[in-house]
Amino acid sequence: MTRHMRRVVITGQGTINALGRNVPETLRAMREGRCGIGDLEFQDVERLSIRIGAQIKGYEAEASFNRQQIALYDRFTQFTLLAAREAIGQSGLSFSGELATRSGVVLGTSGGGMNTLDENYRTVYEDGKNRVHPFVVPKLMNNAAASHVSMEWNLKGPSFTVATACASSNHAMGQAMQMIRGGMADVMITGGSEAMLCFGGIKAWEGLRVMSRDGCRPFSANRNGMVQGEGAAVFVFEEYEHARARGAEILAEVVGFSMTSDAADIVMPSKQGASRAIVGAMRDAALNPEDVAYVNAHGTGTTANDKTECAAVADAFGHHADDLMISSTKSMHGHLIGGTGAVELLACIMALREGVIAPTIGYEEPDPECALDVVPNVARDVRVDAVLSNAFAFGGLNAVLALRAA
């Protein structure tokens, strides 16, 4: 007897990032092709050679959280809770009784409480103090955001954090989808967040020599590296019949997921690993290449990533690659490392619901090695039924999601 495969839909979305403090603001910025990248503002920025990023300017924790909460919540946790508030609010769900035990949280992050680490290293090494706050460990741990979401909304099912560098959010959302599909949960709060824009965070990344000093130009021949961003995006994934029974508005359906490892190099991506992940997501979703109209690219703006991804897309889609739209919204909101796939999923849902394809901004000159339709500089109005979202991480860890219109 084969078990009926449960369907998974999205019934809520929330975000805070450099483009907007919520989903409507973010989508408006994506439609307008606005850039959220600017000069970084934090202590010791003048000691850095990279001084730009997609920072959430004018953010004040005190506007949303009390003193006790701020003592416990790193910036990445604060962003997560704000995004979760919007997403769960939109879903109309409240978690009590049996639903609480059938609901969980799986989130992605790479740096976790990087700001807390940075502040406390400064306290003990630079300021020479011998004591740190008693909550440093619970504040900086990677699972802090997932745990606080579970406590805030009474989510008693499976809850954990995934850390796979730049693919963390996609891995997390894929796990959430599989848990609902497999019957382990009926509702999962999922997505990811990152807040690494601090002196120590950027100083570490400078060493890799993959960062741009002047902007993010994915797929453009004159690109010169990635630009970091910060923020969070959170979604409510729900079993389809459960959502339908309560008359919920369905934003999109999550129909496929695939993960692969390059098993090759810690930083250089592999065409084969990426291509297998793309093909796997389509197979899992029962989609033919021709069914997919748009791919939200990993598109970091580094030469190695852009060329490898374009080759992988051409490989996975064959002749259909020429008819495909592929854009990198990192050109606008920066690379949120572990949180990036979650913010990019907002663009995928916008494509399916509103027929708006977010552009790759900063595109200045064509690159023969990236000869695909990268939706340069200006958003496009096109009706689409199925989309993919790519994430290819350091460590050779790949995760691709497939979505369909509701």
Short mmCIF file of C-alpha atoms in Angstrom, two decimals:
data_model
loop_
_atom_site.label_atom_id
_atom_site.label_comp_id
_atom_site.label_asym_id
_atom_site.label_seq_id
_atom_site.Cartn_x
_atom_site.Cartn_y
_atom_site.Cartn_z
CA MET A 1 0.00 0.00 0.00
CA THR A 2 1.52 3.35 -1.01
CA ARG A 3 0.94 6.24 1.33
CA HIS A 4 -0.78 9.27 -0.15
CA MET A 5 1.77 12.09 -0.55
CA ARG A 6 0.60 15.13 1.37
CA ARG A 7 0.77 18.47 -0.43
CA VAL A 8 2.50 21.50 1.08
CA VAL A 9 1.38 25.10 0.62
CA ILE A 10 2.53 28.50 1.88
CA THR A 11 -0.05 30.47 3.87
CA GLY A 12 2.07 33.27 5.34
CA GLN A 13 5.24 35.23 4.58
CA GLY A 14 7.19 37.85 6.49
CA THR A 15 10.49 39.68 6.15
CA ILE A 16 12.81 42.43 7.22
CA ASN A 17 15.80 43.23 5.00
CA ALA A 18 17.59 46.18 3.41
CA LEU A 19 14.77 46.62 0.84
CA GLY A 20 11.89 46.78 3.32
CA ARG A 21 10.61 46.23 6.85
CA ASN A 22 7.88 43.89 5.62
CA VAL A 23 6.77 41.93 2.55
CA PRO A 24 4.84 44.69 0.69
CA GLU A 25 7.78 47.14 0.99
CA THR A 26 10.25 44.48 -0.13
CA LEU A 27 8.22 43.42 -3.16
CA ARG A 28 7.70 47.05 -4.20
CA ALA A 29 11.49 47.56 -4.11
CA MET A 30 12.04 44.38 -6.14
CA ARG A 31 9.47 45.49 -8.73
CA GLU A 32 11.17 48.90 -8.99
CA GLY A 33 14.65 47.38 -9.17
CA ARG A 34 15.82 49.38 -6.16
CA CYS A 35 19.23 48.80 -4.61
CA GLY A 36 19.50 48.24 -0.85
CA ILE A 37 23.30 48.33 -0.87
CA GLY A 38 25.10 51.32 0.66
CA ASP A 39 27.84 52.42 3.04
CA LEU A 40 28.13 50.28 6.17
CA GLU A 41 27.61 51.99 9.52
CA PHE A 42 29.06 50.31 12.61
CA GLN A 43 32.02 50.54 15.00
CA ASP A 44 35.50 50.35 13.39
CA VAL A 45 34.17 50.29 9.82
CA GLU A 46 37.11 52.53 8.86
CA ARG A 47 39.48 49.60 9.63
CA LEU A 48 37.85 47.54 6.84
CA SER A 49 38.71 47.56 3.16
CA ILE A 50 35.14 46.45 2.32
CA ARG A 51 32.76 49.16 3.51
CA ILE A 52 29.53 48.47 1.64
CA GLY A 53 26.64 46.13 2.41
CA ALA A 54 22.87 45.81 2.33
CA GLN A 55 22.34 46.99 5.89
CA ILE A 56 18.95 47.62 7.51
CA LYS A 57 19.41 51.33 8.16
CA GLY A 58 17.76 53.06 11.10
CA TYR A 59 16.82 49.78 12.78
CA GLU A 60 16.15 50.15 16.50
CA ALA A 61 15.58 47.04 18.59
CA GLU A 62 13.87 49.14 21.29
CA ALA A 63 10.97 49.85 18.94
CA SER A 64 10.00 46.15 18.89
CA PHE A 65 11.45 44.50 22.00
CA ASN A 66 11.78 45.27 25.72
CA ARG A 67 15.05 45.38 27.68
CA GLN A 68 14.86 41.79 28.91
CA GLN A 69 14.24 40.54 25.38
CA ILE A 70 17.11 42.56 23.93
CA ALA A 71 19.42 41.02 26.56
CA LEU A 72 18.46 37.59 25.15
CA TYR A 73 17.99 38.24 21.42
CA ASP A 74 20.93 38.73 19.08
CA ARG A 75 20.20 40.85 16.02
CA PHE A 76 19.63 37.71 13.89
CA THR A 77 17.01 36.48 16.38
CA GLN A 78 15.29 39.88 16.44
CA PHE A 79 15.02 39.85 12.64
CA THR A 80 13.61 36.31 12.73
CA LEU A 81 10.94 37.17 15.30
CA LEU A 82 9.83 40.26 13.34
CA ALA A 83 9.54 38.25 10.11
CA ALA A 84 7.73 35.42 11.92
CA ARG A 85 5.26 37.90 13.43
CA GLU A 86 4.29 39.09 9.93
CA ALA A 87 4.12 35.58 8.45
CA ILE A 88 2.10 33.98 11.26
CA GLY A 89 -0.15 37.05 11.41
CA GLN A 90 -0.94 36.67 7.71
CA SER A 91 -1.60 32.94 8.07
CA GLY A 92 -4.26 33.55 10.72
CA LEU A 93 -3.10 30.50 12.69
CA SER A 94 -2.92 30.26 16.46
CA PHE A 95 -1.21 27.28 18.01
CA SER A 96 -2.90 25.47 20.86
CA GLY A 97 -4.03 21.95 21.69
CA GLU A 98 -3.17 19.30 19.13
CA LEU A 99 -2.09 21.82 16.47
CA ALA A 100 0.70 23.02 18.77
CA THR A 101 2.15 19.51 18.94
CA ARG A 102 1.79 19.10 15.16
CA SER A 103 3.66 22.36 14.39
CA GLY A 104 7.37 23.12 14.47
CA VAL A 105 10.18 25.40 13.34
CA VAL A 106 13.15 24.82 11.07
CA LEU A 107 15.31 27.83 10.24
CA GLY A 108 18.58 28.45 8.46
CA THR A 109 21.50 30.61 9.56
CA SER A 110 25.23 30.55 8.96
CA GLY A 111 26.67 33.07 11.40
CA GLY A 112 24.03 32.85 14.13
CA GLY A 113 24.77 35.36 16.87
CA MET A 114 27.75 36.96 15.13
CA ASN A 115 27.05 40.42 16.61
CA THR A 116 27.04 38.93 20.12
CA LEU A 117 30.35 37.18 19.45
CA ASP A 118 31.87 40.35 18.04
CA GLU A 119 30.74 42.53 20.99
CA ASN A 120 31.97 40.06 23.58
CA TYR A 121 35.34 39.41 21.94
CA ARG A 122 35.78 43.19 21.98
CA THR A 123 34.83 43.29 25.67
CA VAL A 124 37.35 40.67 26.78
CA TYR A 125 40.21 41.23 24.30
CA GLU A 126 40.14 44.94 23.49
CA ASP A 127 38.59 46.39 26.64
CA GLY A 128 40.35 43.84 28.89
CA LYS A 129 37.22 43.03 30.91
CA ASN A 130 37.04 39.66 32.67
CA ARG A 131 33.28 39.17 32.74
CA VAL A 132 30.65 38.79 30.05
CA HIS A 133 26.86 38.78 30.29
CA PRO A 134 25.43 35.49 31.62
CA PHE A 135 23.27 35.13 28.49
CA VAL A 136 26.10 35.21 25.94
CA VAL A 137 25.80 31.50 25.06
CA PRO A 138 21.99 31.39 24.68
CA LYS A 139 22.21 34.62 22.70
CA LEU A 140 24.85 33.55 20.19
CA MET A 141 23.88 29.90 19.60
CA ASN A 142 22.68 29.16 16.06
CA ASN A 143 19.42 27.63 17.30
CA ALA A 144 18.46 30.71 19.36
CA ALA A 145 16.11 32.10 16.71
CA ALA A 146 14.33 28.75 16.16
CA SER A 147 13.96 28.26 19.91
CA HIS A 148 12.54 31.74 20.52
CA VAL A 149 10.04 31.31 17.66
CA SER A 150 8.91 28.00 19.17
CA MET A 151 8.44 29.63 22.59
CA GLU A 152 6.73 32.76 21.32
CA TRP A 153 4.11 30.84 19.33
CA ASN A 154 3.83 27.61 21.37
CA LEU A 155 5.21 25.34 18.65
CA LYS A 156 5.84 21.93 20.23
CA GLY A 157 6.73 19.80 17.19
CA PRO A 158 10.12 19.33 15.51
CA SER A 159 12.25 22.46 15.91
CA PHE A 160 15.88 22.93 14.89
CA THR A 161 18.37 25.01 12.91
CA VAL A 162 20.21 24.13 9.71
CA ALA A 163 23.65 25.60 8.96
CA THR A 164 24.91 24.98 5.43
CA ALA A 165 26.46 28.37 4.72
CA CYS A 166 24.74 30.06 1.76
CA ALA A 167 22.21 27.22 1.32
CA SER A 168 20.99 27.16 4.95
CA SER A 169 17.53 28.66 4.26
CA ASN A 170 16.83 26.42 1.28
CA HIS A 171 17.92 23.35 3.21
CA ALA A 172 15.70 24.43 6.12
CA MET A 173 12.65 25.08 3.93
CA GLY A 174 13.19 21.78 2.12
CA GLN A 175 13.27 19.94 5.45
CA ALA A 176 10.10 21.73 6.55
CA MET A 177 8.36 20.70 3.34
CA GLN A 178 9.45 17.07 3.71
CA MET A 179 8.26 16.90 7.32
CA ILE A 180 4.77 18.01 6.34
CA ARG A 181 4.78 15.81 3.26
CA GLY A 182 5.84 12.81 5.35
CA GLY A 183 3.22 13.37 8.06
CA MET A 184 5.56 14.44 10.87
CA ALA A 185 3.92 17.87 11.13
CA ASP A 186 0.93 19.81 9.75
CA VAL A 187 2.46 23.29 9.99
CA MET A 188 6.11 24.36 9.93
CA ILE A 189 7.48 27.86 10.44
CA THR A 190 10.53 28.05 8.21
CA GLY A 191 13.00 30.35 6.45
CA GLY A 192 16.21 31.91 7.67
CA SER A 193 18.07 34.93 8.96
CA GLU A 194 21.51 36.46 9.13
CA ALA A 195 23.17 39.45 10.79
CA MET A 196 26.89 39.31 10.05
CA LEU A 197 27.35 43.00 9.22
CA CYS A 198 29.72 43.85 12.04
CA PHE A 199 33.48 44.44 12.20
CA GLY A 200 34.43 40.82 12.88
CA GLY A 201 31.93 39.45 10.39
CA ILE A 202 33.15 41.54 7.46
CA LYS A 203 36.84 41.31 8.47
CA ALA A 204 36.65 37.50 8.24
CA TRP A 205 35.00 37.64 4.81
CA GLU A 206 37.59 40.13 3.51
CA GLY A 207 40.18 37.38 3.83
CA LEU A 208 38.40 35.31 1.16
CA ARG A 209 38.82 38.06 -1.45
CA VAL A 210 35.36 37.43 -2.92
CA MET A 211 33.80 40.74 -1.84
CA SER A 212 33.14 43.76 -4.06
CA ARG A 213 34.08 47.27 -2.94
CA ASP A 214 31.55 48.98 -5.18
CA GLY A 215 28.43 46.88 -5.83
CA CYS A 216 26.84 43.57 -6.76
CA ARG A 217 26.56 42.95 -10.53
CA PRO A 218 25.63 39.29 -11.04
CA PHE A 219 26.13 37.90 -14.58
CA SER A 220 27.57 41.22 -15.82
CA ALA A 221 31.00 40.89 -17.47
CA ASN A 222 32.42 43.62 -15.19
CA ARG A 223 31.27 42.04 -11.92
CA ASN A 224 33.87 41.93 -9.18
CA GLY A 225 32.41 40.03 -6.23
CA MET A 226 29.60 39.63 -3.77
CA VAL A 227 28.09 42.10 -1.31
CA GLN A 228 26.74 40.97 2.04
CA GLY A 229 23.29 41.78 3.34
CA GLU A 230 21.35 41.15 6.54
CA GLY A 231 17.79 40.36 7.55
CA ALA A 232 15.32 37.50 7.63
CA ALA A 233 12.39 35.96 5.81
CA VAL A 234 10.00 33.50 7.40
CA PHE A 235 7.15 31.44 5.91
CA VAL A 236 4.25 29.37 7.14
CA PHE A 237 4.31 25.99 5.36
CA GLU A 238 1.06 24.10 5.84
CA GLU A 239 -0.46 20.83 4.74
CA TYR A 240 -2.83 21.58 1.85
CA GLU A 241 -6.02 19.97 3.23
CA HIS A 242 -5.42 21.62 6.61
CA ALA A 243 -5.12 25.04 4.93
CA ARG A 244 -8.16 24.42 2.73
CA ALA A 245 -10.34 23.26 5.62
CA ARG A 246 -9.83 26.55 7.43
CA GLY A 247 -10.26 28.65 4.29
CA ALA A 248 -6.71 30.01 4.34
CA GLU A 249 -5.37 32.08 1.47
CA ILE A 250 -2.76 29.99 -0.32
CA LEU A 251 0.22 32.00 -1.63
CA ALA A 252 1.95 29.17 -3.53
CA GLU A 253 2.53 25.43 -3.42
CA VAL A 254 5.94 23.91 -2.62
CA VAL A 255 6.14 20.99 -5.04
CA GLY A 256 9.77 19.89 -5.15
CA PHE A 257 13.07 19.85 -3.32
CA SER A 258 16.50 18.41 -3.97
CA MET A 259 19.86 18.53 -2.23
CA THR A 260 23.26 17.39 -3.50
CA SER A 261 26.91 17.64 -2.50
CA ASP A 262 29.68 18.50 -4.93
CA ALA A 263 32.10 16.45 -2.80
CA ALA A 264 34.83 18.40 -4.58
CA ASP A 265 36.12 21.68 -3.12
CA ILE A 266 35.43 23.76 0.00
CA VAL A 267 34.95 27.03 -1.95
CA MET A 268 34.91 26.34 -5.72
CA PRO A 269 31.45 25.31 -6.98
CA SER A 270 30.87 22.37 -9.32
CA LYS A 271 28.63 22.42 -12.38
CA GLN A 272 27.67 18.77 -11.89
CA GLY A 273 26.59 19.17 -8.27
CA ALA A 274 24.47 22.22 -9.07
CA SER A 275 22.96 20.64 -12.18
CA ARG A 276 22.00 17.46 -10.29
CA ALA A 277 20.24 19.55 -7.64
CA ILE A 278 18.24 21.45 -10.30
CA VAL A 279 17.26 18.25 -12.12
CA GLY A 280 16.40 16.58 -8.80
CA ALA A 281 14.04 19.38 -7.77
CA MET A 282 12.21 19.20 -11.11
CA ARG A 283 11.96 15.41 -10.86
CA ASP A 284 10.63 15.62 -7.29
CA ALA A 285 8.05 18.18 -8.44
CA ALA A 286 7.10 16.12 -11.54
CA LEU A 287 7.98 19.13 -13.71
CA ASN A 288 9.47 19.01 -17.19
CA PRO A 289 12.13 21.65 -17.97
CA GLU A 290 9.59 23.39 -20.29
CA ASP A 291 7.19 23.82 -17.34
CA VAL A 292 9.63 26.09 -15.49
CA ALA A 293 9.54 29.73 -16.61
CA TYR A 294 11.71 31.42 -13.98
CA VAL A 295 14.71 30.52 -11.83
CA ASN A 296 15.79 32.69 -8.92
CA ALA A 297 19.53 32.27 -9.27
CA HIS A 298 22.10 31.89 -6.54
CA GLY A 299 23.87 34.62 -8.58
CA THR A 300 26.37 35.99 -6.08
CA GLY A 301 28.32 38.20 -8.50
CA THR A 302 31.58 36.25 -8.17
CA THR A 303 33.08 34.99 -11.43
CA ALA A 304 33.29 31.37 -10.27
CA ASN A 305 29.70 31.22 -9.03
CA ASP A 306 28.03 33.01 -11.95
CA LYS A 307 29.81 31.01 -14.66
CA THR A 308 29.26 27.68 -12.90
CA GLU A 309 25.59 28.39 -12.26
CA CYS A 310 24.90 29.41 -15.87
CA ALA A 311 26.64 26.24 -17.08
CA ALA A 312 24.61 24.15 -14.62
CA VAL A 313 21.33 25.76 -15.74
CA ALA A 314 22.19 25.15 -19.41
CA ASP A 315 23.07 21.56 -18.54
CA ALA A 316 19.89 20.90 -16.51
CA PHE A 317 17.42 22.64 -18.87
CA GLY A 318 18.97 21.74 -22.23
CA HIS A 319 17.46 23.69 -25.14
CA HIS A 320 14.83 25.24 -22.81
CA ALA A 321 17.62 27.25 -21.07
CA ASP A 322 17.35 29.86 -23.85
CA ASP A 323 13.66 30.49 -23.07
CA LEU A 324 14.16 30.63 -19.32
CA MET A 325 14.21 33.81 -17.22
CA ILE A 326 16.90 33.70 -14.52
CA SER A 327 17.57 36.63 -12.18
CA SER A 328 19.62 37.33 -9.08
CA THR A 329 17.86 39.50 -6.50
CA LYS A 330 21.13 39.57 -4.48
CA SER A 331 21.92 42.53 -6.75
CA MET A 332 19.32 44.41 -4.65
CA HIS A 333 19.22 42.88 -1.15
CA GLY A 334 22.80 41.60 -1.00
CA HIS A 335 23.87 38.10 -0.03
CA LEU A 336 22.30 37.20 3.31
CA ILE A 337 24.43 34.02 3.49
CA GLY A 338 22.28 31.66 5.61
CA GLY A 339 19.19 33.84 5.24
CA THR A 340 19.46 34.49 1.53
CA GLY A 341 17.30 31.69 0.11
CA ALA A 342 14.41 32.79 2.31
CA VAL A 343 14.45 36.40 1.05
CA GLU A 344 14.77 35.09 -2.51
CA LEU A 345 11.68 32.90 -2.04
CA LEU A 346 9.70 36.15 -1.70
CA ALA A 347 10.66 36.95 -5.32
CA CYS A 348 9.58 33.44 -6.40
CA ILE A 349 6.17 33.86 -4.77
CA MET A 350 5.80 37.33 -6.33
CA ALA A 351 6.49 35.79 -9.76
CA LEU A 352 3.76 33.17 -9.23
CA ARG A 353 1.14 35.42 -7.62
CA GLU A 354 1.65 38.74 -9.36
CA GLY A 355 3.35 37.76 -12.60
CA VAL A 356 6.28 40.06 -11.82
CA ILE A 357 9.82 38.80 -12.40
CA ALA A 358 12.32 40.65 -10.19
CA PRO A 359 15.31 41.92 -12.21
CA THR A 360 19.08 41.44 -11.93
CA ILE A 361 20.12 45.05 -11.34
CA GLY A 362 23.61 46.49 -11.87
CA TYR A 363 23.87 44.61 -15.16
CA GLU A 364 26.19 46.62 -17.43
CA GLU A 365 27.77 44.37 -20.03
CA PRO A 366 26.94 40.91 -21.37
CA ASP A 367 29.20 38.00 -20.48
CA PRO A 368 29.43 35.28 -23.17
CA GLU A 369 29.82 32.72 -20.36
CA CYS A 370 26.48 33.83 -18.86
CA ALA A 371 24.49 34.02 -22.08
CA LEU A 372 21.05 33.47 -20.53
CA ASP A 373 18.07 35.82 -20.12
CA VAL A 374 19.06 37.37 -16.80
CA VAL A 375 16.15 39.89 -16.76
CA PRO A 376 18.62 42.81 -16.76
CA ASN A 377 17.86 45.94 -14.68
CA VAL A 378 14.08 46.13 -15.23
CA ALA A 379 11.36 43.88 -13.79
CA ARG A 380 9.19 42.01 -16.26
CA ASP A 381 5.47 41.28 -16.27
CA VAL A 382 5.00 37.64 -17.29
CA ARG A 383 2.49 35.01 -16.21
CA VAL A 384 4.37 32.01 -14.79
CA ASP A 385 3.17 28.73 -13.30
CA ALA A 386 6.33 27.08 -11.98
CA VAL A 387 9.62 28.45 -10.63
CA LEU A 388 12.83 27.21 -9.06
CA SER A 389 15.01 28.78 -6.36
CA ASN A 390 18.70 27.87 -6.40
CA ALA A 391 21.16 27.88 -3.49
CA PHE A 392 24.73 26.66 -3.88
CA ALA A 393 26.91 26.97 -0.79
CA PHE A 394 30.55 26.95 0.25
CA GLY A 395 31.39 23.38 1.10
CA GLY A 396 29.68 22.27 -2.12
CA LEU A 397 26.23 21.93 -0.56
CA ASN A 398 23.35 22.56 -2.97
CA ALA A 399 19.62 22.94 -2.30
CA VAL A 400 16.94 23.74 -4.90
CA LEU A 401 13.22 24.33 -4.27
CA ALA A 402 10.41 24.12 -6.83
CA LEU A 403 7.16 26.10 -6.44
CA ARG A 404 3.91 26.21 -8.36
CA ALA A 405 1.18 28.82 -8.52
CA ALA A 406 -1.62 28.23 -6.02
#
